[in-house]
mmCIF file of C-alpha atoms in Angstrom:
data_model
loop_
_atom_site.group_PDB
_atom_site.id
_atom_site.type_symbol
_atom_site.label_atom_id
_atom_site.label_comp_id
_atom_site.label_asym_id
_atom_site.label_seq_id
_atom_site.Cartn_x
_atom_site.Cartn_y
_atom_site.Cartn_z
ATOM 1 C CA UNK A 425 0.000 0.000 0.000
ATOM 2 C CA UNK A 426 2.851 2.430 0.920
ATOM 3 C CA UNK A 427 4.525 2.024 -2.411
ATOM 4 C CA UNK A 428 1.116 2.583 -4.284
ATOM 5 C CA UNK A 429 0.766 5.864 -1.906
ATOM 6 C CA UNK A 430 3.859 6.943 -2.949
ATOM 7 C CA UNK A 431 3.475 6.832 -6.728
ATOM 8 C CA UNK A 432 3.813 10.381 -8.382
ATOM 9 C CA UNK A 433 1.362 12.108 -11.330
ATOM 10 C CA UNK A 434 4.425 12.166 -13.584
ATOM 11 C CA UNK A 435 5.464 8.293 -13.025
ATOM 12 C CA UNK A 436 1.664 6.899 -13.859
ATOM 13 C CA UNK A 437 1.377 8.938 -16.734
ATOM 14 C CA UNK A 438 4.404 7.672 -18.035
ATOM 15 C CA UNK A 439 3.537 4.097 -17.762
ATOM 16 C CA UNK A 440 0.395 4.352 -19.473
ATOM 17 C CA UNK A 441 1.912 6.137 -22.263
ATOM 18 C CA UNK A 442 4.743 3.928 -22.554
ATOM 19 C CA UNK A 443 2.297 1.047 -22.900
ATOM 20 C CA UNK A 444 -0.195 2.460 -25.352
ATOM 21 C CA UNK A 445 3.536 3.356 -27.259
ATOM 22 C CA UNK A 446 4.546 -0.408 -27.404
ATOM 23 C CA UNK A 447 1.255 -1.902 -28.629
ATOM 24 C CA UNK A 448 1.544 0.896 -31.621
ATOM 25 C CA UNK A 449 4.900 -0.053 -32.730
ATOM 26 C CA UNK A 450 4.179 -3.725 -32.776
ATOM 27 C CA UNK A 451 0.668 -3.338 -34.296
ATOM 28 C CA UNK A 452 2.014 -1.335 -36.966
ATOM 29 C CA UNK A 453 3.005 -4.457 -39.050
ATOM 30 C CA UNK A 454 0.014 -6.467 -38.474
ATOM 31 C CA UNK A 455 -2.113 -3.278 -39.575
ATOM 32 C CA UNK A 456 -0.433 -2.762 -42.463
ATOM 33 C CA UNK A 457 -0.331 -5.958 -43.513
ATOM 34 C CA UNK A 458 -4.466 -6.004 -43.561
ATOM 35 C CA UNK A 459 -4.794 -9.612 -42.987
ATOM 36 C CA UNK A 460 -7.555 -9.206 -40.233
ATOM 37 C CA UNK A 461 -9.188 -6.627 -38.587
ATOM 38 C CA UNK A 462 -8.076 -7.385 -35.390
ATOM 39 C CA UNK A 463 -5.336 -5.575 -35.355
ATOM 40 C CA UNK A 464 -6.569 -2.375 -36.447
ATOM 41 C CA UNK A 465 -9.497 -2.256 -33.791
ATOM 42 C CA UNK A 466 -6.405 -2.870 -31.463
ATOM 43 C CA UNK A 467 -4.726 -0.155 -33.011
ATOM 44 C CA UNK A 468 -7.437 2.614 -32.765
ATOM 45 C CA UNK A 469 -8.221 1.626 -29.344
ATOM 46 C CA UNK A 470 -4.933 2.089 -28.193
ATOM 47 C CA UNK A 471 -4.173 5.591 -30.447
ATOM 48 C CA UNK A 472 -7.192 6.259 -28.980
ATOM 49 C CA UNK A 473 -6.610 6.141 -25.390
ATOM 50 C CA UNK A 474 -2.841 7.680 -26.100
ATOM 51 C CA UNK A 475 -5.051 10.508 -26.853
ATOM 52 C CA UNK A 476 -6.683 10.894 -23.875
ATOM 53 C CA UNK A 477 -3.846 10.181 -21.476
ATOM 54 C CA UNK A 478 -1.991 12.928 -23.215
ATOM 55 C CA UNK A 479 -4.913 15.402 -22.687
ATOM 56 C CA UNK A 480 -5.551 14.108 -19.218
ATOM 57 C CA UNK A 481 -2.355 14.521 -17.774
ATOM 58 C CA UNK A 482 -0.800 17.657 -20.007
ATOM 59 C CA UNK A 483 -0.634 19.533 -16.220
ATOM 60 C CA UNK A 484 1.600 17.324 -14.679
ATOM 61 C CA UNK A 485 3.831 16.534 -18.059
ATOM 62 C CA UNK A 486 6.588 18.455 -19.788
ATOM 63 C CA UNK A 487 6.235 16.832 -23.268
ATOM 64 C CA UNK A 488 8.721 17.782 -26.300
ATOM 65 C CA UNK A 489 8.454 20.687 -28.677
ATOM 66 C CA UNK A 490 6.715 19.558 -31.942
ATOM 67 C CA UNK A 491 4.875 17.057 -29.956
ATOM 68 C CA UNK A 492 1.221 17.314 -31.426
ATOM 69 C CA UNK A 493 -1.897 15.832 -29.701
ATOM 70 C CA UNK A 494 -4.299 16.989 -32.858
ATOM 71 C CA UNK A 495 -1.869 15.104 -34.958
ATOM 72 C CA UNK A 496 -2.391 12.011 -33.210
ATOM 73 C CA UNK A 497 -5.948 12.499 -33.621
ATOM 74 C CA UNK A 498 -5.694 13.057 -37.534
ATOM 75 C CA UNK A 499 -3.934 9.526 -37.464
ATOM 76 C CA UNK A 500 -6.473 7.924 -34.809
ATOM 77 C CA UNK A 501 -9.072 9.438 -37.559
ATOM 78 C CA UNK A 502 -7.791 7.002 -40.404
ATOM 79 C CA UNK A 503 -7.924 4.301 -38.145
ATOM 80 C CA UNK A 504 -11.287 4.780 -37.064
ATOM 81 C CA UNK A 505 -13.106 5.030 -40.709
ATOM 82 C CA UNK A 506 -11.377 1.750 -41.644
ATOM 83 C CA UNK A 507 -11.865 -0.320 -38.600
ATOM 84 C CA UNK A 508 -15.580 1.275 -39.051
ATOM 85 C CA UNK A 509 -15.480 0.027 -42.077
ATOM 86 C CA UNK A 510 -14.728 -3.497 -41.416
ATOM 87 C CA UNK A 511 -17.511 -3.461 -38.785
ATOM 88 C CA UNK A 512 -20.033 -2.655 -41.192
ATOM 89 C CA UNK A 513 -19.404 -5.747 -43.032
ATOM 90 C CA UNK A 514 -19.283 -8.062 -40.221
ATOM 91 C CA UNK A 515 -22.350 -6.678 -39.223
ATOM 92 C CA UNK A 516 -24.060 -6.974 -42.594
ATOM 93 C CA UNK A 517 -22.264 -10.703 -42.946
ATOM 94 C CA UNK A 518 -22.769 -11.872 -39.605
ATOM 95 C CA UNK A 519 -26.281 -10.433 -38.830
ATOM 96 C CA UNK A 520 -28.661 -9.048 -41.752
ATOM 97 C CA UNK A 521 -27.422 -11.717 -44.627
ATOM 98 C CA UNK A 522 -27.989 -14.896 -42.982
ATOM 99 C CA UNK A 523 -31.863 -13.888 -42.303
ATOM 100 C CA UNK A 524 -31.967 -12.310 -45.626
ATOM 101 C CA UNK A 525 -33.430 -14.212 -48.735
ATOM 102 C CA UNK A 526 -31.409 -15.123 -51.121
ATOM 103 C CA UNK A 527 -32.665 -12.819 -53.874
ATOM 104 C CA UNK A 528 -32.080 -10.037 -51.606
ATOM 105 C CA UNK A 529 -28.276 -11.100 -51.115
ATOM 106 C CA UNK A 530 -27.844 -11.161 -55.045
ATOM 107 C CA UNK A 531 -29.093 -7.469 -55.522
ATOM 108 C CA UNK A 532 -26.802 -6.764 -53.126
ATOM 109 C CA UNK A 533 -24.071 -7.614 -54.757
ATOM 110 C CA UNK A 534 -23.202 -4.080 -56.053
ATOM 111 C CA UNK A 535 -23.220 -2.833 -52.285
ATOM 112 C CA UNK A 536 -20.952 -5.242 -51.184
ATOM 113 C CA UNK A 537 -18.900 -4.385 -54.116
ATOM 114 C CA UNK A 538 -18.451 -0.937 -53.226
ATOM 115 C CA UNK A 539 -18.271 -1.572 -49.002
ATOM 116 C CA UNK A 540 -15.096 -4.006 -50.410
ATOM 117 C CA UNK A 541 -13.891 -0.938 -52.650
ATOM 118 C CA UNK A 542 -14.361 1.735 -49.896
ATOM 119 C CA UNK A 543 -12.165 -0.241 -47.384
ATOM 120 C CA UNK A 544 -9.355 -0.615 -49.405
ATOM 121 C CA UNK A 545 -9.627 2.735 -50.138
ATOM 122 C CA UNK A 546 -9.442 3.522 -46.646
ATOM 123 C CA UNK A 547 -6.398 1.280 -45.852
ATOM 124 C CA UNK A 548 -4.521 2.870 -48.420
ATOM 125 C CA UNK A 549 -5.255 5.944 -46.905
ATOM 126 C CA UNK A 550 -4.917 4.465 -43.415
ATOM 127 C CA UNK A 551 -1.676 3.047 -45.109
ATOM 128 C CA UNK A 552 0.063 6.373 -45.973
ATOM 129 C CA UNK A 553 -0.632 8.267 -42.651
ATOM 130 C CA UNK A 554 1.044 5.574 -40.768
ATOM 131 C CA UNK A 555 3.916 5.729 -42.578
ATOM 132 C CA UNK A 556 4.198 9.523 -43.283
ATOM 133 C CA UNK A 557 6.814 11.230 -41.822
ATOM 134 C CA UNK A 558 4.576 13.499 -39.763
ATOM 135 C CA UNK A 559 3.036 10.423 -37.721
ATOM 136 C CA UNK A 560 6.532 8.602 -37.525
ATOM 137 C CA UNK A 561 7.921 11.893 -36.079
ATOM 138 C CA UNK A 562 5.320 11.963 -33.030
ATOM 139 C CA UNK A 563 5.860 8.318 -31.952
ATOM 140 C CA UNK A 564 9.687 9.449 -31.626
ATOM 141 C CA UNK A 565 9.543 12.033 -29.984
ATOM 142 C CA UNK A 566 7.577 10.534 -27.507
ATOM 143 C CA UNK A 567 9.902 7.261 -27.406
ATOM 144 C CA UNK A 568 12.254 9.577 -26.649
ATOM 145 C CA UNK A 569 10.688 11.452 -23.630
ATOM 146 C CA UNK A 570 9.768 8.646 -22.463
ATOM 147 C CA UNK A 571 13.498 7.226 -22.642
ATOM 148 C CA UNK A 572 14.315 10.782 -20.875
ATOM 149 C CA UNK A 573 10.794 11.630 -18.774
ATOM 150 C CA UNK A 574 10.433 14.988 -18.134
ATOM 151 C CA UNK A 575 7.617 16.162 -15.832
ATOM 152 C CA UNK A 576 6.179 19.801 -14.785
ATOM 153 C CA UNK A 577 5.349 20.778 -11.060
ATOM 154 C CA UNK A 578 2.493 18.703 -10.558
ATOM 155 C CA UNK A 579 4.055 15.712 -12.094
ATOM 156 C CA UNK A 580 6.324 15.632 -8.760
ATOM 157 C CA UNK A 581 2.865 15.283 -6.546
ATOM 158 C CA UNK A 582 1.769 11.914 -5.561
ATOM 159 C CA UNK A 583 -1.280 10.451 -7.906
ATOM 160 C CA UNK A 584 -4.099 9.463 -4.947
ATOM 161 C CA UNK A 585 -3.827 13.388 -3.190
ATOM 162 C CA UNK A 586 -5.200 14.159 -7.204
ATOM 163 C CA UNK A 587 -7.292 11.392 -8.025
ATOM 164 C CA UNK A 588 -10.508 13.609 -7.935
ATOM 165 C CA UNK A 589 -8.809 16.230 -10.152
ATOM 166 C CA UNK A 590 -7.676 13.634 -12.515
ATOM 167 C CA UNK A 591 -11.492 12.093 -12.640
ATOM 168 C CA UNK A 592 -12.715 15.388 -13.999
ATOM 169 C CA UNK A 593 -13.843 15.714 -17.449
ATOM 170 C CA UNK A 594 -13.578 18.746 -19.721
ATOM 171 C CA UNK A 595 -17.169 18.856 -20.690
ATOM 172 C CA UNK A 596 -19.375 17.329 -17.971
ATOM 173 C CA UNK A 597 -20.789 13.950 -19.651
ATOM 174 C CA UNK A 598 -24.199 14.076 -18.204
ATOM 175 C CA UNK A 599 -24.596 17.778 -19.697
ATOM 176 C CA UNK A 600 -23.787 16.324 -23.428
ATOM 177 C CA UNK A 601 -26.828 17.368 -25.479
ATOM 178 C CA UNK A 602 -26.927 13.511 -26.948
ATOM 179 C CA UNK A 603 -29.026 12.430 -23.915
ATOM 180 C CA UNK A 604 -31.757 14.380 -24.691
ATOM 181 C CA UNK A 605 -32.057 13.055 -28.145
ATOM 182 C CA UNK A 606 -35.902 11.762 -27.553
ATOM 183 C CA UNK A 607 -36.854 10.872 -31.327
ATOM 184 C CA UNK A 608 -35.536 8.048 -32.854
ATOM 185 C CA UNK A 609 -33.363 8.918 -36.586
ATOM 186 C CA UNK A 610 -32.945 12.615 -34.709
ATOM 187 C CA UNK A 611 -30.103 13.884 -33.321
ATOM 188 C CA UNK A 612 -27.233 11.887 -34.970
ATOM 189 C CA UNK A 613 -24.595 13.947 -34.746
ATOM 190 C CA UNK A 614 -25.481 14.557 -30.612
ATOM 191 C CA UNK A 615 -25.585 10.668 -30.299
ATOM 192 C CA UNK A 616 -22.186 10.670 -32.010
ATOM 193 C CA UNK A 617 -20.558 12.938 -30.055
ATOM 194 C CA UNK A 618 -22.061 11.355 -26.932
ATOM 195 C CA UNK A 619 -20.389 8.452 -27.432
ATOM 196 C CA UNK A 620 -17.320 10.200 -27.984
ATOM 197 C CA UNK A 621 -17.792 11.505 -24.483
ATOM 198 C CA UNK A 622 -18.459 8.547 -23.228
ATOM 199 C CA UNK A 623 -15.097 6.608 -24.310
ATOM 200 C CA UNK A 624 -13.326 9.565 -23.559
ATOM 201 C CA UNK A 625 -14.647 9.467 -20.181
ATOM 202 C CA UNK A 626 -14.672 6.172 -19.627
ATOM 203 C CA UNK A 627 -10.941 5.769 -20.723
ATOM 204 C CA UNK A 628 -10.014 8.677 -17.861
ATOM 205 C CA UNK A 629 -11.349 6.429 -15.568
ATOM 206 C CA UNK A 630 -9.688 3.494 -16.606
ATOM 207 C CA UNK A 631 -6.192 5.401 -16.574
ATOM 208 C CA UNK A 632 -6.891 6.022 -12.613
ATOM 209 C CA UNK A 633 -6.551 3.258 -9.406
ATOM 210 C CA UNK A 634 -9.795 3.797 -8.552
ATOM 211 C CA UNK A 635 -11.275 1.334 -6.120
ATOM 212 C CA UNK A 636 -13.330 -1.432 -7.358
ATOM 213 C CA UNK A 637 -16.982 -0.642 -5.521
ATOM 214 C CA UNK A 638 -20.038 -2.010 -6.980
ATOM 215 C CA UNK A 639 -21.438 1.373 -7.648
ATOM 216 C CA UNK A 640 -17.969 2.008 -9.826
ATOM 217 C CA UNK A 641 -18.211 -1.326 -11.490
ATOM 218 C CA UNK A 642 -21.827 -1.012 -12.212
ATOM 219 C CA UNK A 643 -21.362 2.787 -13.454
ATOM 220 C CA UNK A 644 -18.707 1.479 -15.984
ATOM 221 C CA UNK A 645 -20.843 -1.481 -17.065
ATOM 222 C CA UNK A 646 -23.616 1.100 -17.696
ATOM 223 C CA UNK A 647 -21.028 3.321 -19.633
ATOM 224 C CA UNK A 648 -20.007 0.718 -22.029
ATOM 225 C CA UNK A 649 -23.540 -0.467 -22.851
ATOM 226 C CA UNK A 650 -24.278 3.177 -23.179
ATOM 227 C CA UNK A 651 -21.631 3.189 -25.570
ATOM 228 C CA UNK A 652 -21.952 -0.069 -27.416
ATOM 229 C CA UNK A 653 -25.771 0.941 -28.135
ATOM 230 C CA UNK A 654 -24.977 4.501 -29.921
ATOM 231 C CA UNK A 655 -22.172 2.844 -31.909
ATOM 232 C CA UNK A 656 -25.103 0.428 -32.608
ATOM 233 C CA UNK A 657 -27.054 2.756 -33.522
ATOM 234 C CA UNK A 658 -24.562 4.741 -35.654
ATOM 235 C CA UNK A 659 -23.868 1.584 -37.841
ATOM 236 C CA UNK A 660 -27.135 0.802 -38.778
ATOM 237 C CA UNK A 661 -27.996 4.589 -39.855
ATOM 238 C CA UNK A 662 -24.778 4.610 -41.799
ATOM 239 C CA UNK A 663 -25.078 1.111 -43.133
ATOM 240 C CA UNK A 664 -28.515 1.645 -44.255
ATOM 241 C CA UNK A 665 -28.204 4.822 -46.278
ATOM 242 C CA UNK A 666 -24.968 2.999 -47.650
ATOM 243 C CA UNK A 667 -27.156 0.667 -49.021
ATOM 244 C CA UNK A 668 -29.992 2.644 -50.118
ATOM 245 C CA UNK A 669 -27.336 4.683 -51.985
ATOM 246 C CA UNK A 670 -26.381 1.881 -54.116
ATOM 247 C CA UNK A 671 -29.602 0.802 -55.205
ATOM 248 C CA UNK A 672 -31.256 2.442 -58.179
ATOM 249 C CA UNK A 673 -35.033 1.688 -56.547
ATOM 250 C CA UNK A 674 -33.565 2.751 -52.681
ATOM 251 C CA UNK A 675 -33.325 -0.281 -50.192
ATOM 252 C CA UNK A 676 -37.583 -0.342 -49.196
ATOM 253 C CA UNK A 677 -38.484 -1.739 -52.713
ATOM 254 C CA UNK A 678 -34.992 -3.639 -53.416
ATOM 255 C CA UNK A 679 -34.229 -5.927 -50.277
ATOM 256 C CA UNK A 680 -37.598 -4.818 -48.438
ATOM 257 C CA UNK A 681 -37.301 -7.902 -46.278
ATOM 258 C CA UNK A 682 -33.177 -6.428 -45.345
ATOM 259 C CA UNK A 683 -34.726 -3.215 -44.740
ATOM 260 C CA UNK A 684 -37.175 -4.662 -42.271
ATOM 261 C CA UNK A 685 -34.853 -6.819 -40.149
ATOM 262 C CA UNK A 686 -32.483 -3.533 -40.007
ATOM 263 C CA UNK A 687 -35.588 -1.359 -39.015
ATOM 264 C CA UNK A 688 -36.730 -3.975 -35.546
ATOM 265 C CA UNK A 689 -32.568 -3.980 -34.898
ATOM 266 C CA UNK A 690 -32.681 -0.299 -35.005
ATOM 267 C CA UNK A 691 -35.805 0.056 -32.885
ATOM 268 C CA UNK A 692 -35.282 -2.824 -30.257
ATOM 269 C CA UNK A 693 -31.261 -0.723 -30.117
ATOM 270 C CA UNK A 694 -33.204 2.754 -29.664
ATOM 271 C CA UNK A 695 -35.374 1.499 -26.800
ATOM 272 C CA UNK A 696 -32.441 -0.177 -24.775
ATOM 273 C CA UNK A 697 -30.714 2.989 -25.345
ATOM 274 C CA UNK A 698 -33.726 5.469 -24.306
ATOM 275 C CA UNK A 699 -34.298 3.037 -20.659
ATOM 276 C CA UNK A 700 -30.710 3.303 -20.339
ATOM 277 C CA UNK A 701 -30.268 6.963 -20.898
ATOM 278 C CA UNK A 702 -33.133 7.373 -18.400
ATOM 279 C CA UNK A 703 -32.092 5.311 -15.471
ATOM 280 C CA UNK A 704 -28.409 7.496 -15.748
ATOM 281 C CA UNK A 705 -30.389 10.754 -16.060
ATOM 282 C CA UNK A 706 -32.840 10.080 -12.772
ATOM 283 C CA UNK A 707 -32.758 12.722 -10.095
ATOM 284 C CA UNK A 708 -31.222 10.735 -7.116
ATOM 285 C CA UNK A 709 -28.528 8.614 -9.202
ATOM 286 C CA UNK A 710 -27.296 11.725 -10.831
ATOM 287 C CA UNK A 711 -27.286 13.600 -7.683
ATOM 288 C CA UNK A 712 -25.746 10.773 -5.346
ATOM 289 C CA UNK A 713 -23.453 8.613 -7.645
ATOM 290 C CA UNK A 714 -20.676 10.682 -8.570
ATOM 291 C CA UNK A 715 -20.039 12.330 -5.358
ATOM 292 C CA UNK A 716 -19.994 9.147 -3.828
ATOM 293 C CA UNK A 717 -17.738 7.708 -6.481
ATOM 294 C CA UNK A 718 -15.156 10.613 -5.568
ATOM 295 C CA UNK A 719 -15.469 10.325 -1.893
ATOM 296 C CA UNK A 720 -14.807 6.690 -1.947
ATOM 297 C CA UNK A 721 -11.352 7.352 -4.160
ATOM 298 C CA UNK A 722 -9.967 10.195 -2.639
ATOM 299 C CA UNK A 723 -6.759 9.847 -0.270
ATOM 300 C CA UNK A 724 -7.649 10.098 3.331
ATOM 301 C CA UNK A 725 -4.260 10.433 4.475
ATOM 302 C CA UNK A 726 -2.709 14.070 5.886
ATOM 303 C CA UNK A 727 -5.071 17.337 6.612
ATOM 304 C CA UNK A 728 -6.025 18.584 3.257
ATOM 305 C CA UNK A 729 -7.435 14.501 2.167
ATOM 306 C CA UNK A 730 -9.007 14.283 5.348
ATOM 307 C CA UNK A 731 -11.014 18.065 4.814
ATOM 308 C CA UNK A 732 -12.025 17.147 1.270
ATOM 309 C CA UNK A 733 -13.371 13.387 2.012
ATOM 310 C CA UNK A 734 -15.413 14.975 4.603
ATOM 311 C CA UNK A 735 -16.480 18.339 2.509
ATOM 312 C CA UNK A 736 -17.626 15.395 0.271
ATOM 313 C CA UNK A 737 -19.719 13.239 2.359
ATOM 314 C CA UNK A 738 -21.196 15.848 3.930
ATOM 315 C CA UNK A 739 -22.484 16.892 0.582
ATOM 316 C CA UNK A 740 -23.127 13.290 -0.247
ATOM 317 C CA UNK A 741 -25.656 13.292 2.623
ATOM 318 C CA UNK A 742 -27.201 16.499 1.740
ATOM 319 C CA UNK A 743 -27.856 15.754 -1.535
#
């Protein structure tokens, strides 16, 4: 316990960066060679979460000169549209096809076509950006800070007197105008950006040694089916007008029977998402749950931890 006391803002950011580093350099092979998918999900999840441990702890970091976090992103970017990509066709191959007549499957032949063209397409671009100079040039210069760490004022402090601190989100998830979406097909861009939020803020968790409560466990269960249900959601919109696109009569006439099975999967996904979204809005879970969730991680040791655990249960109990 005393050693996990005494670990410092600077030294925990490092490690996570360092690992998210690693996995990069030896997915890049794998990726490139575009023999699965596997890899590239990998690969954006862990770009990904660079990005937001870079963001997170900036404070506490001196990073290098040329470093570029919106860089990153531009690369993460790539890798998002193609491993989207690839999901869209598992989904269609995995889900829709087999309950699909066969007639259907043979008009859509010029869809699948063009979903086959469109990810190559986007490896090749995927492709380029991974081995431009520009995205080489970030993942050395942070191989070498991390080779030669250097960390600003706060990185010196010790990680559990900051935990709240760290916890904190830029934009308050629960004020993200995506919850209040209330019509189905409305709103797509809010529901996107949601579950932006929602990784985001999930992943700042996950960076922390938080303690494992029930009401944390349950909150991050809740987050990821939030999540899993809007990316849902966003695949069958963009899959259907994919295919709609493609076919000269629109998908309703063509594959009517596709077009229905994709309509009950979008419906039966809106209405798990809209009881979800509901229970995580409600008045005494909003009110209670995160203020308990910081009181229960927050160092008790010295003066100032003691204070703030109690500021916060006392405002637990009043709310």
């Amino acid at each position: 316990m005393a050693a996990a006391t005494a670990i410092l803002n600077g030294d925990h950011a490092h490690g996570l960066i360092a690992q998210h580093c690693r996995q990069l350099v030896e997915l890049q092979g794998p990726v490139l060679a575009n023999r699965e998918p596997e890899p590239l999900r990998q690969m954006d999840d862990h770009l990904r979460r660079l990005h937001t441990t870079l963001l997170q702890f900036e404070p506490a970091l001196e990073l290098p000169e040329g470093l570029s976090v919106k860089r990153l992103a531009k690369s993460q970017r790539r890798l998002a549209i193609a491993s989207d990509l690839d999901r869209l066709r598992e989904r269609l191959d995995a889900v829709f096809l087999p309950q699909t007549p066969e007639r259907e499957v043979r008009r859509l032949k010029p869809v699948l076509r063009q979903l086959k063209r469109e990810r190559q397409l986007a490896h090749d671009h995927l492709g380029e950006a991974l081995r431009s100079p520009g995205h080489l040039e970030q993942l050395a210069l942070l191989q070498g800070w991390l080779r030669e760490p250097c960390y600003a004022a706060l990185g010196q402090e010790p990680l559990r007197a900051w935990l709240l601190e760290w916890q904190a989100d830029p934009a308050p998830l629960l004020l993200q105008r995506g919850w209040w979406v209330a019509e189905r097909r409305e709103g797509p861009a809010s529901l996107r950006e949601l579950g932006a939020c929602i990784d985001s803020h999930g992943d700042r968790l996950d960076n922390l040694p938080l303690p494992g409560t029930a009401a944390l466990r349950r909150w991050r269960q809740q987050l990821r089916q939030g999540r899993d249900l809007l990316a849902e959601l966003d695949d069958l919109e963009v899959l259907r007008k994919a295919i709609d696109e493609q076919l000269r009569d629109g998908i309703e006439r063509t594959v009517p029977k596709l077009d229905w099975l994709m309509e009950q999967h979008h419906l039966q996904c809106w209405r798990l998402w809209r009881d979800l979204a509901a229970s995580l809005l409600a008045t005494p879970k909003r009110q209670r749950r995160p203020l308990q969730r910081l009181a229960e991680g927050q160092e008790r040791s010295g003066v100032a931890g003691r204070l703030r655990a109690a500021l916060i249960q006392l405002a637990t109990r009043l709310g």
